[in-house]
PDB file of C-alpha atoms in Angstrom:
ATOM      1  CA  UNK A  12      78.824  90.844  93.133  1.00  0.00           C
ATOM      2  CA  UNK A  13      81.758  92.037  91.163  1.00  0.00           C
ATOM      3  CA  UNK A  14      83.814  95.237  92.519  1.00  0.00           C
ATOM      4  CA  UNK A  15      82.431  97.254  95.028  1.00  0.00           C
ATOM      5  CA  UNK A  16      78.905  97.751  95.747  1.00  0.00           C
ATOM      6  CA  UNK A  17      77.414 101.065  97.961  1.00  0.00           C
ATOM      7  CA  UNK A  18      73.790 101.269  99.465  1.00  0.00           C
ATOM      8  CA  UNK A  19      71.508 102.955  99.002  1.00  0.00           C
ATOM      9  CA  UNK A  20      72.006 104.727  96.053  1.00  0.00           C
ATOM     10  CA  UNK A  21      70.512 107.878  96.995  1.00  0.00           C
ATOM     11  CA  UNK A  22      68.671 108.735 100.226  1.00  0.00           C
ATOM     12  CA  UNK A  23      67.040 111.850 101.710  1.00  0.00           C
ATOM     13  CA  UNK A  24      67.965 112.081 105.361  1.00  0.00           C
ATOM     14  CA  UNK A  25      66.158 114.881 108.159  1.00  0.00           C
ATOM     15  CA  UNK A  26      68.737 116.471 110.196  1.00  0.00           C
ATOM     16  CA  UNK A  27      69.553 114.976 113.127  1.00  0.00           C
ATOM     17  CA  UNK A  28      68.696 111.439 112.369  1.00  0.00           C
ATOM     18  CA  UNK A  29      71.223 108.649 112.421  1.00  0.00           C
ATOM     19  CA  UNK A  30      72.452 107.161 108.551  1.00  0.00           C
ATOM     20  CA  UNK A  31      74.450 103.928 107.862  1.00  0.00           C
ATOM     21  CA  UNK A  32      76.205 104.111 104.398  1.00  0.00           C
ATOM     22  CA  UNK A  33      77.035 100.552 103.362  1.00  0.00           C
ATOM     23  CA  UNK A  34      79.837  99.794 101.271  1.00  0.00           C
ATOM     24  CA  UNK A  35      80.882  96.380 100.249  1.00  0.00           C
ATOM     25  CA  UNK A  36      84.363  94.677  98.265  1.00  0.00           C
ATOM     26  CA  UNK A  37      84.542  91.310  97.071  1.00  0.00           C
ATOM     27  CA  UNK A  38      87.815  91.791  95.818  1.00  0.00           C
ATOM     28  CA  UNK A  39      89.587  90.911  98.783  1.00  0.00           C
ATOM     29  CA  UNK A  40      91.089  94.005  99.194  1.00  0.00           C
ATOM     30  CA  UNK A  41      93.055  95.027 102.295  1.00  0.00           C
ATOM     31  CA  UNK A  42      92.646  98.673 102.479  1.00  0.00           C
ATOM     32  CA  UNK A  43      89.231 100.519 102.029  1.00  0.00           C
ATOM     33  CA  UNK A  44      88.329 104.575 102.161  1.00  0.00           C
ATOM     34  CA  UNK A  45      85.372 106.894 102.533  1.00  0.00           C
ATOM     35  CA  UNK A  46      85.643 109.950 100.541  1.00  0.00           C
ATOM     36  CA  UNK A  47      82.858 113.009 100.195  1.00  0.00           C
ATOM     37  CA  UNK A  48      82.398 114.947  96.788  1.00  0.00           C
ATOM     38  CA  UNK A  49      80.965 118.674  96.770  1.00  0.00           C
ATOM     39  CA  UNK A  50      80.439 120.619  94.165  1.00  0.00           C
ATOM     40  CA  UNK A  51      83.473 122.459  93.386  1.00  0.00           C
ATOM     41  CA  UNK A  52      86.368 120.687  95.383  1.00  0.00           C
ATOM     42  CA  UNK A  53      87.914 117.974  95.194  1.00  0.00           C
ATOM     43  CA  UNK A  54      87.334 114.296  96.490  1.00  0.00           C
ATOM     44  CA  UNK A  55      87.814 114.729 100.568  1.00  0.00           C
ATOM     45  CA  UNK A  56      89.016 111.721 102.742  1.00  0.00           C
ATOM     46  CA  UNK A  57      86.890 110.881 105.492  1.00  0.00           C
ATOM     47  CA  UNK A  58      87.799 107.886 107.157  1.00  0.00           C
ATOM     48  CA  UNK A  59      89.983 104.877 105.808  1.00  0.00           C
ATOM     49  CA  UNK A  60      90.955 100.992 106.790  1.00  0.00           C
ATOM     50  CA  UNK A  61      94.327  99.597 105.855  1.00  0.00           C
ATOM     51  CA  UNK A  62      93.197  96.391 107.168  1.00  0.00           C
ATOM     52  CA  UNK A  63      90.457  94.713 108.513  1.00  0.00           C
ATOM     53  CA  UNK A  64      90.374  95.731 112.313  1.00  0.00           C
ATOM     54  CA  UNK A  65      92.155  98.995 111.789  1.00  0.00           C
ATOM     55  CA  UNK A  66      90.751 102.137 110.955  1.00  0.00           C
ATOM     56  CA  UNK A  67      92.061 106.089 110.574  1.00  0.00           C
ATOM     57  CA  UNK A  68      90.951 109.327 109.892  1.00  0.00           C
ATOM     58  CA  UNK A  69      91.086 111.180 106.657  1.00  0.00           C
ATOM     59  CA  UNK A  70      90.506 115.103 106.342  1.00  0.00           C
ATOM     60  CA  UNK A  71      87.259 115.897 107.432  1.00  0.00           C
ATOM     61  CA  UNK A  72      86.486 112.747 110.054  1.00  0.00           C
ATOM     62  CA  UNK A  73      84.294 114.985 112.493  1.00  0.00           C
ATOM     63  CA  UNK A  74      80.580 113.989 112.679  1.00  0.00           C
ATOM     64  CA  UNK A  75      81.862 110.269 110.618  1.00  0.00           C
ATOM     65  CA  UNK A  76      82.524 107.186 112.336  1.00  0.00           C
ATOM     66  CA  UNK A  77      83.575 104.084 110.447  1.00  0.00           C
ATOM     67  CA  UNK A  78      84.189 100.163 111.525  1.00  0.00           C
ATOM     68  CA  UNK A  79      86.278  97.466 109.990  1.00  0.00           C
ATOM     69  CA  UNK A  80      84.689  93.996 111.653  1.00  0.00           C
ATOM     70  CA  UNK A  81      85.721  92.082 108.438  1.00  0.00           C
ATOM     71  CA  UNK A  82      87.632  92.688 105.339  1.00  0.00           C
ATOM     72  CA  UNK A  83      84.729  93.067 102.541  1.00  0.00           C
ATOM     73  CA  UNK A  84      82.280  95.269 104.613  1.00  0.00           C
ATOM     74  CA  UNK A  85      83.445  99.295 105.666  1.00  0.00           C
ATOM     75  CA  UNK A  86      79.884 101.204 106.882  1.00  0.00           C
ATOM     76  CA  UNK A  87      80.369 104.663 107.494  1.00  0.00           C
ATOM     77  CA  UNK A  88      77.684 106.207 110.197  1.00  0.00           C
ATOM     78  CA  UNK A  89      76.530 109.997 110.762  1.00  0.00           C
ATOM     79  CA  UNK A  90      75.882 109.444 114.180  1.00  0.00           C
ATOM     80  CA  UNK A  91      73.125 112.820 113.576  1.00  0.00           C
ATOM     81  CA  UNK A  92      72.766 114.349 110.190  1.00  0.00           C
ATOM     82  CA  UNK A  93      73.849 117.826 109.790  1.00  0.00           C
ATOM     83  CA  UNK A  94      72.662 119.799 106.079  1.00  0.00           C
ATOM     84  CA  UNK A  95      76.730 120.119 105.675  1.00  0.00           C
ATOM     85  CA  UNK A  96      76.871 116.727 105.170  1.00  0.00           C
ATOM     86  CA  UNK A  97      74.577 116.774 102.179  1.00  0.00           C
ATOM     87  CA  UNK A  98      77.508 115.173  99.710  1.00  0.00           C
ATOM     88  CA  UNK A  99      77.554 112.397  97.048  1.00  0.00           C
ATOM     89  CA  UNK A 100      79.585 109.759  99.548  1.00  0.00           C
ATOM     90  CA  UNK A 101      81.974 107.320  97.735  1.00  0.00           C
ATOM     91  CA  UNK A 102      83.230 104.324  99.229  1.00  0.00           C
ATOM     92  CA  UNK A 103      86.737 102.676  97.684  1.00  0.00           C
ATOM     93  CA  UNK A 104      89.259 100.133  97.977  1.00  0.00           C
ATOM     94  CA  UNK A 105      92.935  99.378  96.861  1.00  0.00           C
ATOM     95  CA  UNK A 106      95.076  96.174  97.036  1.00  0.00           C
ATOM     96  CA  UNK A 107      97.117  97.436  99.732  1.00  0.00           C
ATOM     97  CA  UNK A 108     100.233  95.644  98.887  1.00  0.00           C
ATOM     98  CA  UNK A 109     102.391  98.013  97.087  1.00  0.00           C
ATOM     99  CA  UNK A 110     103.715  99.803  99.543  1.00  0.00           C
ATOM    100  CA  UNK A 111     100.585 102.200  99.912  1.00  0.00           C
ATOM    101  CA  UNK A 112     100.721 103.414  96.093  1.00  0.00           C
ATOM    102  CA  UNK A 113      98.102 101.278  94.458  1.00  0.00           C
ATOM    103  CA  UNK A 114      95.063 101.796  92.767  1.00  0.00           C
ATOM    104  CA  UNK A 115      92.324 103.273  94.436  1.00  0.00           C
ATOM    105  CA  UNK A 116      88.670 101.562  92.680  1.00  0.00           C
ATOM    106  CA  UNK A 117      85.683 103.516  93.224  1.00  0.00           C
ATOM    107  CA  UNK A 118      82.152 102.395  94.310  1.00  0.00           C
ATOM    108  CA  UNK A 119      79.180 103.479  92.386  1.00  0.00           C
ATOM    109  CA  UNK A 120      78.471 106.484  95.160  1.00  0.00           C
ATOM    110  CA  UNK A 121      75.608 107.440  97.470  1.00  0.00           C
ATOM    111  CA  UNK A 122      73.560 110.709  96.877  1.00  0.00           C
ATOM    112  CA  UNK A 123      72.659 111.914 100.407  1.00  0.00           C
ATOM    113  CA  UNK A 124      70.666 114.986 100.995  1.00  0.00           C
ATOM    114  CA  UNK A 125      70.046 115.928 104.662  1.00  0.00           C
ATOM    115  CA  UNK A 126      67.545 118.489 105.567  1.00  0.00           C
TER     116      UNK A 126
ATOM    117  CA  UNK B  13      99.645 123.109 102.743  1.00  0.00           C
ATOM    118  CA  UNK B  14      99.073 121.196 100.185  1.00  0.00           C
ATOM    119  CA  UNK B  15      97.698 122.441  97.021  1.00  0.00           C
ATOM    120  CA  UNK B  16      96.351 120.698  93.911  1.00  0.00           C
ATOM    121  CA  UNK B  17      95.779 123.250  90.489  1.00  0.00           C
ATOM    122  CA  UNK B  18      94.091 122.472  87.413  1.00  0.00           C
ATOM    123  CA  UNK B  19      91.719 124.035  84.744  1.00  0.00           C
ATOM    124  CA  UNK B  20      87.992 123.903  85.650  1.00  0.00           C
ATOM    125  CA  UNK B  21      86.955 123.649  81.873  1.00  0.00           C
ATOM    126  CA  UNK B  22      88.136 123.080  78.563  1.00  0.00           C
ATOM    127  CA  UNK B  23      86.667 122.414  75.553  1.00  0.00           C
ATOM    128  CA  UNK B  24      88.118 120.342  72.326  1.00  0.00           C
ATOM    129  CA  UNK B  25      86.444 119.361  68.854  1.00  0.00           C
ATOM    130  CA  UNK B  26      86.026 115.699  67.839  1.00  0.00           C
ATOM    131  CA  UNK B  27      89.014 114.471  66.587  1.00  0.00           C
ATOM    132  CA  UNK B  28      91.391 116.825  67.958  1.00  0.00           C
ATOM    133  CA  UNK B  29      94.214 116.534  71.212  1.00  0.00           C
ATOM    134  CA  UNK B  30      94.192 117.798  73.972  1.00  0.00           C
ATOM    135  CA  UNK B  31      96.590 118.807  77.285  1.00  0.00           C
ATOM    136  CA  UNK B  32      95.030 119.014  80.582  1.00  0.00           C
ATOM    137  CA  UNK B  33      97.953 120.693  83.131  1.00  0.00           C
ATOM    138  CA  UNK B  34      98.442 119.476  86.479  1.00  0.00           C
ATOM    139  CA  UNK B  35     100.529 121.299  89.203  1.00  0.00           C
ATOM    140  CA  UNK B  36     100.668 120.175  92.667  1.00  0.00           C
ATOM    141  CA  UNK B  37     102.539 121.032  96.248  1.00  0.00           C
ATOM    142  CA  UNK B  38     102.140 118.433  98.762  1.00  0.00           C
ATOM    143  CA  UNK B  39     103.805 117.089 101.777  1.00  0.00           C
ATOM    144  CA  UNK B  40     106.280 114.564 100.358  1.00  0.00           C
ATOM    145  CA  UNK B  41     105.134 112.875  97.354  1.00  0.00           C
ATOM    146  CA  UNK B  42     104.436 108.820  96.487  1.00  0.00           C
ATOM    147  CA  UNK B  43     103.291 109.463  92.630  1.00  0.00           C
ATOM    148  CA  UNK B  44     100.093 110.820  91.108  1.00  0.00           C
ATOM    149  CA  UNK B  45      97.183 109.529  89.540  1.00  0.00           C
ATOM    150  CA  UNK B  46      94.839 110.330  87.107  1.00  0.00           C
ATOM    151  CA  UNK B  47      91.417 109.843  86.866  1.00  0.00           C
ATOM    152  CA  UNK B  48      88.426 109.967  84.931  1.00  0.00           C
ATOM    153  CA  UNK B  49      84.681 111.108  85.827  1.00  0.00           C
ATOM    154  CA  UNK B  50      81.866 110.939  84.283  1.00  0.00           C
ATOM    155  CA  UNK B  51      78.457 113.056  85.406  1.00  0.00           C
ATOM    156  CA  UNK B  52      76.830 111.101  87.925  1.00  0.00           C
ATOM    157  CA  UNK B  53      79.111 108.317  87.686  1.00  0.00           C
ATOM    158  CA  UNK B  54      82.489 107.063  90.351  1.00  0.00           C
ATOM    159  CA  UNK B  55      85.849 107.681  89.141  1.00  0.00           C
ATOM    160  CA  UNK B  56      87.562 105.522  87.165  1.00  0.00           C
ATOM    161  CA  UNK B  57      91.563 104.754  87.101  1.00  0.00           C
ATOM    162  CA  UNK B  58      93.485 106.598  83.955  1.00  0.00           C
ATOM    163  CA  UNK B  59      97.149 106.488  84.717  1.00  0.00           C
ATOM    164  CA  UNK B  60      99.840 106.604  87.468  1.00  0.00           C
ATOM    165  CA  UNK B  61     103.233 107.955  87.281  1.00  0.00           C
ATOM    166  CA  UNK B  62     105.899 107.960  89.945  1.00  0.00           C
ATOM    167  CA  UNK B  63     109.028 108.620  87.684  1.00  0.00           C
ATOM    168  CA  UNK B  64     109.682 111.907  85.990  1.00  0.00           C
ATOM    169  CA  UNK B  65     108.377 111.398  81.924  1.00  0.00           C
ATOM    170  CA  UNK B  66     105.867 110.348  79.707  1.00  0.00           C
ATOM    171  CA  UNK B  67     103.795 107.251  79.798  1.00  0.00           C
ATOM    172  CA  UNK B  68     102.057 106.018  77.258  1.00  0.00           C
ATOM    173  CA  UNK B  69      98.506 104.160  77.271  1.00  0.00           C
ATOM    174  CA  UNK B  70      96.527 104.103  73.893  1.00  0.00           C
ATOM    175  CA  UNK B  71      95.011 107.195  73.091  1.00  0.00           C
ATOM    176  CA  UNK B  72      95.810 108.650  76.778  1.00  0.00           C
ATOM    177  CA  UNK B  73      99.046 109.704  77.695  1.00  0.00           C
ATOM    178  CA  UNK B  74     100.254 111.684  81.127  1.00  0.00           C
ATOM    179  CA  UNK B  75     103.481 113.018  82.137  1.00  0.00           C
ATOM    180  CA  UNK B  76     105.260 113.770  84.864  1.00  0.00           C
ATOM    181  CA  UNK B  77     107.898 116.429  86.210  1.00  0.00           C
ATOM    182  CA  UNK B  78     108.641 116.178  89.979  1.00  0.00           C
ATOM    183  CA  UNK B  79     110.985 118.614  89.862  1.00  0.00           C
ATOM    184  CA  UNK B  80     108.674 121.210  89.120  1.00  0.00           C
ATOM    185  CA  UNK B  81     105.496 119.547  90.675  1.00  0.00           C
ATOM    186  CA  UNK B  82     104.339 119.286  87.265  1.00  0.00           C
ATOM    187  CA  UNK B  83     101.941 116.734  85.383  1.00  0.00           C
ATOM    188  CA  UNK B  84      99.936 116.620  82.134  1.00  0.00           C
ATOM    189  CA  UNK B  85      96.958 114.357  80.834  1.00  0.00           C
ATOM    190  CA  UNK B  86      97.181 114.016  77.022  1.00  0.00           C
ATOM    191  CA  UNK B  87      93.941 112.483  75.560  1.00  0.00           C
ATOM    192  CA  UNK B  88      94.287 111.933  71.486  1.00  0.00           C
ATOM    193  CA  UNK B  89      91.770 111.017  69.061  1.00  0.00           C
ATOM    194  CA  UNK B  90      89.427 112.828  71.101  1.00  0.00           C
ATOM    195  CA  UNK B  91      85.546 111.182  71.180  1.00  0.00           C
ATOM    196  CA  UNK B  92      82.619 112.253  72.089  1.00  0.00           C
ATOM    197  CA  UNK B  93      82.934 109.587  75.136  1.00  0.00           C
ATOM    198  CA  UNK B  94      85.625 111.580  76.155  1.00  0.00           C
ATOM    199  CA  UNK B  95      83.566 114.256  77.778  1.00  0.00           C
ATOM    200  CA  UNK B  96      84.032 113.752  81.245  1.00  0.00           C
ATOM    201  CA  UNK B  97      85.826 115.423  84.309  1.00  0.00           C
ATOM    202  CA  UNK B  98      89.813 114.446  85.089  1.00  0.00           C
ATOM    203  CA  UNK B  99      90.893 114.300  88.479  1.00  0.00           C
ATOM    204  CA  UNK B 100      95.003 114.977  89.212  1.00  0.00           C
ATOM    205  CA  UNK B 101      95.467 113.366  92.598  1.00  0.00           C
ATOM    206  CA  UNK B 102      99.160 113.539  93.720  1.00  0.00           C
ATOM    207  CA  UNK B 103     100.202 111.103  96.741  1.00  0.00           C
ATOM    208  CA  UNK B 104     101.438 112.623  99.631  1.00  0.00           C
ATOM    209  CA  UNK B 105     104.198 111.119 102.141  1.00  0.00           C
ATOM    210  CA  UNK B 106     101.357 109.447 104.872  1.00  0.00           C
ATOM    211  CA  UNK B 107      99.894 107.683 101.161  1.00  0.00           C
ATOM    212  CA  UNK B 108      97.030 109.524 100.949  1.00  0.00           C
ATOM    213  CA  UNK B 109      95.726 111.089  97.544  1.00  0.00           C
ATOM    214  CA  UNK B 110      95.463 114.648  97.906  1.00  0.00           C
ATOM    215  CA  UNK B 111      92.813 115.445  94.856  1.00  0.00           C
ATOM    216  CA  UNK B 112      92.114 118.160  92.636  1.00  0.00           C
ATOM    217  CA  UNK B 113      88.861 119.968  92.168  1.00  0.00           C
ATOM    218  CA  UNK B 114      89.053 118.511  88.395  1.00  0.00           C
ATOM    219  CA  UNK B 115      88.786 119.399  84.873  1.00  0.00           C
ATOM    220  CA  UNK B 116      85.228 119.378  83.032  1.00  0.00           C
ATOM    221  CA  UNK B 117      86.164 118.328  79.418  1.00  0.00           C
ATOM    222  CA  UNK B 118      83.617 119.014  77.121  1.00  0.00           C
ATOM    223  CA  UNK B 119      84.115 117.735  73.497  1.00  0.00           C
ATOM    224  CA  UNK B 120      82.296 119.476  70.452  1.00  0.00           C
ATOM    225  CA  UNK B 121      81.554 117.471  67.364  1.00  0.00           C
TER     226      UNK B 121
END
């Protein structure tokens, strides 16, 4: 594995069912993020880690729950799918020892589509 | 609130330069970043500024004016590679990147 992996790659989800999207690091990053991407606006935060065992919320955390159990894994869950959530999901990570102001690298993205 | 504005298209020949704009209002400010996007593809890391002026990186340059909440993407030599979106993402006071809808750059042979 080099960089950051995300899984699956796309997925087509029926509302109301439960979805795990699994991101992986191996770069021994300390902080990771979830973002969403619609059409039309920019990249949203959803839920971030600073450091393993720690997590916050972003912008739009409702109906999101993340966990931080070590540092290269950060799964977000949709605890039950709404069609709002239908979003290309990407997963990232950044050093995390400049002071908050580093480089944010982006996994490869998950297409979900929730019906 | 906080407030990121850019172009939503441009289009430049083969060849030629061009100056994507950047303007931004957020909530304190810890630098901005630029990045690039291809269709279907993650973002990738361009540039970061945190002092006011012009730095320099091959055939991509960006600027910054924090004064005026200001920032520009310069991309020379433009290929056909080049087409791609470019995301201004200003950094706000709490560290988090507030991000721009994006420009779609389309380059013309």
């Amino acid at each position: 594995i080099a960089g950051i992996t995300q899984a699956p790659t796309s997925q087509i989800l029926a509302a109301g069912r439960r979805m795990t999207l699994r991101c992986t690091q191996d770069m021994r990053h300390n902080a990771m993020y979830w973002y969403r991407q619609d059409l039309g606006l920019g990249l949203r935060l959803i839920h971030y880690s600073n450091t393993a065992g720690t997590t916050g919320k972003g912008e739009v955390p409702d109906g999101y729950s993340v966990s931080r159990a070590n540092t290269d894994d950060f799964p977000l869950t949709l605890a039950s799918a709404v069609p709002s959530q239908t979003s290309v999901y990407f997963c990232a990570s950044s050093d995390g020892t400049s002071g908050g102001t580093d480089t944010q690298y982006f996994g490869p993205g998950t297409r979900l589509t929730v019906l | 609130g906080q407030n990121i504005d850019q172009p939503t298209e441009m289009t430049a020949t083969e060849g030629a330069i061009v100056q994507i704009n950047c303007t931004y209002q957020t909530s304190g400010f810890n630098g901005l970043f630029w990045y690039q996007q291809h269709a279907g593809e993650a973002p990738t890391f361009l540039s970061y500024n945190v002092l006011d002026g012009l730095e320099e990186k091959g055939r991509f340059s960006s600027f910054l004016s924090r004064s005026k909440g200001y920032s520009y993407l310069l991309l020379k030599e433009l290929q056909m590679k080049d087409s791609a979106s470019y995301l201004c993402a200003p950094m706000d006071s709490n560290y988090q990147l507030i991000w721009g809808a994006g420009t779609k750059l389309i380059i013309k042979p």
